[in-house]
Short mmCIF file of C-alpha atoms in Angstrom, two decimals:
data_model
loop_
_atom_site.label_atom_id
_atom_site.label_comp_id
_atom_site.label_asym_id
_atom_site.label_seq_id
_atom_site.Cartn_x
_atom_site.Cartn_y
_atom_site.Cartn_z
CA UNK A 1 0.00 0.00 0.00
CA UNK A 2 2.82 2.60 0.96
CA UNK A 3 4.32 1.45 -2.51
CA UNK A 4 1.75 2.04 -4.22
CA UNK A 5 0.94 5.36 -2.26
CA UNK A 6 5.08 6.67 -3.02
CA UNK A 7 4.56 5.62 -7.29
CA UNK A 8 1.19 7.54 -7.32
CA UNK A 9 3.08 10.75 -5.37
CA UNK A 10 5.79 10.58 -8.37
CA UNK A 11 2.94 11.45 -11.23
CA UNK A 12 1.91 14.33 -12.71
CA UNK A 13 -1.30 13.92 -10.90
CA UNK A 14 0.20 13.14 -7.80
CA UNK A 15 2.62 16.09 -7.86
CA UNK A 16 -0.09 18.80 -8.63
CA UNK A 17 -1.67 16.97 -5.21
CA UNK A 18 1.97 17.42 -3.17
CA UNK A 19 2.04 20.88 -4.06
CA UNK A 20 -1.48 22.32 -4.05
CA UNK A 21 -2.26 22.57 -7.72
CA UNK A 22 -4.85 20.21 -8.60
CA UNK A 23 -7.27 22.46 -8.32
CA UNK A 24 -6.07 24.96 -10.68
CA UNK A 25 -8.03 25.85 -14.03
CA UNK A 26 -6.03 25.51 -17.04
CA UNK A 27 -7.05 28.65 -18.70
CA UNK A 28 -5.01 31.34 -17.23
CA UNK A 29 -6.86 34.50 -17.40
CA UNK A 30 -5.19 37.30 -20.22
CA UNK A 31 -5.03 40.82 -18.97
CA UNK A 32 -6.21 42.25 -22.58
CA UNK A 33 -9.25 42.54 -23.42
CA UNK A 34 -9.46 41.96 -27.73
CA UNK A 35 -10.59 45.05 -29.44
CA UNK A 36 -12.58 43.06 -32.19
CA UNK A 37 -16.58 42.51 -31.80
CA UNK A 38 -17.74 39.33 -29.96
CA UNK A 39 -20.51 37.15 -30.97
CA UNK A 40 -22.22 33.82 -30.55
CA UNK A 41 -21.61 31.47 -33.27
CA UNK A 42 -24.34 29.84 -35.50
CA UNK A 43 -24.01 27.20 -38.49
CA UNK A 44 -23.08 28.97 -41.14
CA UNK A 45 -19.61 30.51 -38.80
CA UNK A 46 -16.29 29.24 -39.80
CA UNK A 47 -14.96 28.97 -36.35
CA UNK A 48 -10.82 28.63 -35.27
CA UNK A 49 -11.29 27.33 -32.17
CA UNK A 50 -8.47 27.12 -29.72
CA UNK A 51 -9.40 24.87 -26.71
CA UNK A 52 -9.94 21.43 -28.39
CA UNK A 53 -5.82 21.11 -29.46
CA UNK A 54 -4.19 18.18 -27.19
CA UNK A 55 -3.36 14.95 -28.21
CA UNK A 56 -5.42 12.89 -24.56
CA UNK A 57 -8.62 14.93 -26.16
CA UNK A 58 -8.01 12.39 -30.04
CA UNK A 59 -10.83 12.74 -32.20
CA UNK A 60 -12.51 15.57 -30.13
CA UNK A 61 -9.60 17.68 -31.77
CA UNK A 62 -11.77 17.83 -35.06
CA UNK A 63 -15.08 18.50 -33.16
CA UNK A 64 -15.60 21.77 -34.82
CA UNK A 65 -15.01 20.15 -38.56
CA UNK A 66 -18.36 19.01 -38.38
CA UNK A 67 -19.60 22.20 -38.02
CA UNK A 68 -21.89 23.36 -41.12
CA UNK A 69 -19.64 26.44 -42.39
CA UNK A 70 -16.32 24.72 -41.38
CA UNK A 71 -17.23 21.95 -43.75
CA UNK A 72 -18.11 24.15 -46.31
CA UNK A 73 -14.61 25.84 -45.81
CA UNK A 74 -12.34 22.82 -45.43
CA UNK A 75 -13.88 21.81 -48.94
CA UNK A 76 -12.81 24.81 -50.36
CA UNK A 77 -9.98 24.86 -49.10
CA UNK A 78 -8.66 20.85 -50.05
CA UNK A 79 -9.99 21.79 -53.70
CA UNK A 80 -7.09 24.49 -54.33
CA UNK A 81 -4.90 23.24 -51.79
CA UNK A 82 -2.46 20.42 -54.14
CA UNK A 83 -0.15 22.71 -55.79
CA UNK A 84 -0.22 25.97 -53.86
CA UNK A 85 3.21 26.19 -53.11
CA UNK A 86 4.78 25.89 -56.82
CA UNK A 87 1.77 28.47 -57.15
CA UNK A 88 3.14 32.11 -58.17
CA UNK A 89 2.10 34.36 -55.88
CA UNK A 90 -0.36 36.66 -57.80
CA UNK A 91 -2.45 33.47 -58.20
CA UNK A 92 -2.03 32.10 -54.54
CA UNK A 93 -3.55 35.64 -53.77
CA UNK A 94 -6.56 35.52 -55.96
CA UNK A 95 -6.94 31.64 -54.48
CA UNK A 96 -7.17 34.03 -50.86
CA UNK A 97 -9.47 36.21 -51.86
CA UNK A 98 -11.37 33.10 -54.37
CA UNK A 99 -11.86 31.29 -50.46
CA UNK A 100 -12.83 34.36 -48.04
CA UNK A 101 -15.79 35.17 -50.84
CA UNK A 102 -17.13 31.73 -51.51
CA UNK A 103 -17.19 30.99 -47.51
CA UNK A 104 -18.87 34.05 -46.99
CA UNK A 105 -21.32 33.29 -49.70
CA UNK A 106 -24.07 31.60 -47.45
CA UNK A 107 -23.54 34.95 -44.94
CA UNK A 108 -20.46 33.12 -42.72
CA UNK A 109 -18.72 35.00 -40.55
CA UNK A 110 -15.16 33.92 -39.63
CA UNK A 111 -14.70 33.91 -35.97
CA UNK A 112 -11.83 33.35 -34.01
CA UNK A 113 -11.98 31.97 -29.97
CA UNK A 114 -9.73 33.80 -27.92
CA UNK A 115 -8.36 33.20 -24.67
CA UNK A 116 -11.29 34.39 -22.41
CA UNK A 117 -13.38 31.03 -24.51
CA UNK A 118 -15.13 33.83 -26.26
CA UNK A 119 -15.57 34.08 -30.29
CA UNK A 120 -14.55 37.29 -31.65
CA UNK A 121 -15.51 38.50 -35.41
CA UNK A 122 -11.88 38.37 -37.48
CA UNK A 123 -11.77 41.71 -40.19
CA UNK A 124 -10.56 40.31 -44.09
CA UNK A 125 -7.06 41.11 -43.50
CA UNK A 126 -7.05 38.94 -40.05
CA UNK A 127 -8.14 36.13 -41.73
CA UNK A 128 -5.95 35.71 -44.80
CA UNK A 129 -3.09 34.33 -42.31
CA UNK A 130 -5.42 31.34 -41.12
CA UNK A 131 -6.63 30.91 -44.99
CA UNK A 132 -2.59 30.53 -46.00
CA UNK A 133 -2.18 28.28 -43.35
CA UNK A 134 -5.29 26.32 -44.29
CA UNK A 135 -3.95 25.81 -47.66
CA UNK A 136 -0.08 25.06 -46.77
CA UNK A 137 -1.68 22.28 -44.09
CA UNK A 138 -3.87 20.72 -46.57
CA UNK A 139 -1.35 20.59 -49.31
CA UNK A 140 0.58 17.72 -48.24
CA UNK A 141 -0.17 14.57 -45.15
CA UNK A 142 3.58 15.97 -43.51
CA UNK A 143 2.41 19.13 -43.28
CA UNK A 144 -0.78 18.32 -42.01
CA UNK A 145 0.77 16.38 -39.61
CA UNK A 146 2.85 19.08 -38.88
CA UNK A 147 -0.11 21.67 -38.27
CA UNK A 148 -1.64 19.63 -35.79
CA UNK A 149 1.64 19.02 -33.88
CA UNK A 150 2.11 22.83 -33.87
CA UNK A 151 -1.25 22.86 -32.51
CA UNK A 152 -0.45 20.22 -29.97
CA UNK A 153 2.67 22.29 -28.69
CA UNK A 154 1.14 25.57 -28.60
CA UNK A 155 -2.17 24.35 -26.26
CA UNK A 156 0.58 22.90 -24.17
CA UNK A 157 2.30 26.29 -23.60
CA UNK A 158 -0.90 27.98 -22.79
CA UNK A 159 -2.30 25.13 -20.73
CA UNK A 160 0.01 22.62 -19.91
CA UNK A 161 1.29 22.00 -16.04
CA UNK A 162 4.17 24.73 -16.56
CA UNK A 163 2.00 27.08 -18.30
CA UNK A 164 3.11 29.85 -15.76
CA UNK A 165 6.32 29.66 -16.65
CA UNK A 166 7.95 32.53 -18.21
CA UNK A 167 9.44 29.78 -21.05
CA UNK A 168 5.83 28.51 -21.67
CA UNK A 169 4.63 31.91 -21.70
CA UNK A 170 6.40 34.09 -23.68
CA UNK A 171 9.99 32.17 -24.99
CA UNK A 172 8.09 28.60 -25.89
CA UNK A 173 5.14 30.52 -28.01
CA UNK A 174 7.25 33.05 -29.82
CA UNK A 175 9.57 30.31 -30.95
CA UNK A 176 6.36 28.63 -32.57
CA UNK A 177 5.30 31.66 -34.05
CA UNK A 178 8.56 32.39 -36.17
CA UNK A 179 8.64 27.88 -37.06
CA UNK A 180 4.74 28.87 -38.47
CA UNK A 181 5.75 31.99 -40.53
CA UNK A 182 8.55 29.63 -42.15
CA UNK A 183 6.55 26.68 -42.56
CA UNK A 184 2.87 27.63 -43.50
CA UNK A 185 3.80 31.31 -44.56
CA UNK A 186 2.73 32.31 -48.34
CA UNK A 187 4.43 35.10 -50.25
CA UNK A 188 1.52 37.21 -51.74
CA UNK A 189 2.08 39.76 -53.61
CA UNK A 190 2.78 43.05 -51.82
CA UNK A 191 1.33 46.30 -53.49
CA UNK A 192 3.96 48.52 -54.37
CA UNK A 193 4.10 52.14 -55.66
CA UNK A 194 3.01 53.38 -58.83
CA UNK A 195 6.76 54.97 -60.91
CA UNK A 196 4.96 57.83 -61.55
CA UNK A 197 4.40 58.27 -57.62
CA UNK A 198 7.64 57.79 -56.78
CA UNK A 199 9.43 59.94 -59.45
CA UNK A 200 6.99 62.61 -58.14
CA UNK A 201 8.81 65.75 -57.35
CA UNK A 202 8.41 66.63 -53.78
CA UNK A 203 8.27 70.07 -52.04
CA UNK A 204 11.45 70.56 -50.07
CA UNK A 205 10.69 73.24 -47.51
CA UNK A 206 13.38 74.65 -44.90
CA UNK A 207 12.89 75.11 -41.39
CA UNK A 208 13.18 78.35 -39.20
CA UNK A 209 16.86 77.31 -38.07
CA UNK A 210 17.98 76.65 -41.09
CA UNK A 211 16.56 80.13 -42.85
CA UNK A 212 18.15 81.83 -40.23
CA UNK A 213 21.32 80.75 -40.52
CA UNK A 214 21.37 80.85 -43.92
CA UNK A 215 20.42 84.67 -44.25
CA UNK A 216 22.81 85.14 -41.20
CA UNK A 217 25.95 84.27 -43.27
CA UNK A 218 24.89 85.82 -46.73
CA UNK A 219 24.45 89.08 -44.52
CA UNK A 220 27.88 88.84 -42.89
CA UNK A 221 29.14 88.42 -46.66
#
């Protein structure tokens, strides 16, 4: 029995016991409050949740794929998904803008859970990160594999047993964020300049100082 009791004190579970922390919640409340619009979701809501990512929870990770406008959107997204990558970019950003208009068709919002459990309404240019990352994810099994993984790691950060650590908070996350960018970010073409706005001749206009000082020395001479 006293064995049995010792192994048991050695777990996880046993540990959080020892110490006083089985009774914390695994959220850990944020201090900011998101500036976007909240809202309750409905069928027709393509929704990136962020509390169903850990690899105990197994099929309950794809709970919200059943939902109606998820479907909708994960079917859009498979069906230009297989050769985005050797895509050029003007034509991976029309594929963007092809997916944000057909989801939206049926009057979908695309909402985002944040870390209060709430769903918040993302703006066009919010989304087009989640709809490259979509597309890079469904392009290939390794790099779906390596979505969910990402996933996996990240929910672990923000809930995991050392979740108050300042390596789980802030070192563990941001070294996620800059793997993403390299692994599921898309080069879209970036607006640039007209020529005939940048060979615009500008107005060059002198300050006081300078005036001064200038009429200063063609006095003295």
């Amino acid at each position: 029995g006293a064995l049995a009791v010792y192994r048991i004190s050695l777990t996880p579970w046993g540990k959080d016991i020892t110490n006083g922390r089985h009774m914390d919640s695994p959220f850990v409340t944020p201090a900011e409050i998101s500036a976007n619009p909240l809202t309750l979701p409905n069928a027709k809501d393509i929704l990136f949740a962020t509390r169903l990512d850990s690899p105990f929870l197994a099929s309950q990770n794809e709970f919200y794929n059943n939902q109606p406008g998820n479907a909708n959107y994960y079917s859009l997204i498979s069906s230009y998904s297989h050769s985005i990558e050797s895509t050029p970019p003007t034509i991976r950003k029309q594929i963007v803008d092809i997916v944000m208009k057909d989801a939206r068709k049926e009057k979908g919002r695309f909402l985002l859970q944040n870390a209060h459990g709430d769903w918040e309404v993302l703006l066009d240019k919010e989304v087009v990160p989640y709809i490259k990352r979509s597309l890079v994810a469904e392009s290939s099994p390794l790099m779906k594999v390596m979505d969910q993984e990402m996933r996996f790691l990240l929910s672990e950060c923000k809930h995991g047993r050392h979740r108050k650590s300042a390596m789980f908070r802030t070192h563990a996350p941001a070294n996620l964020s800059k793997l993403e960018s390299k692994l599921f970010g898309l080069d879209l073409p970036v607006k640039q300049r007209k020529v005939a706005q940048l060979l615009r001749p500008r107005l060059f206009i002198l300050d006081a100082q300078v005036l001064r000082s200038l009429s200063s020395s063609s006095s003295s001479s």
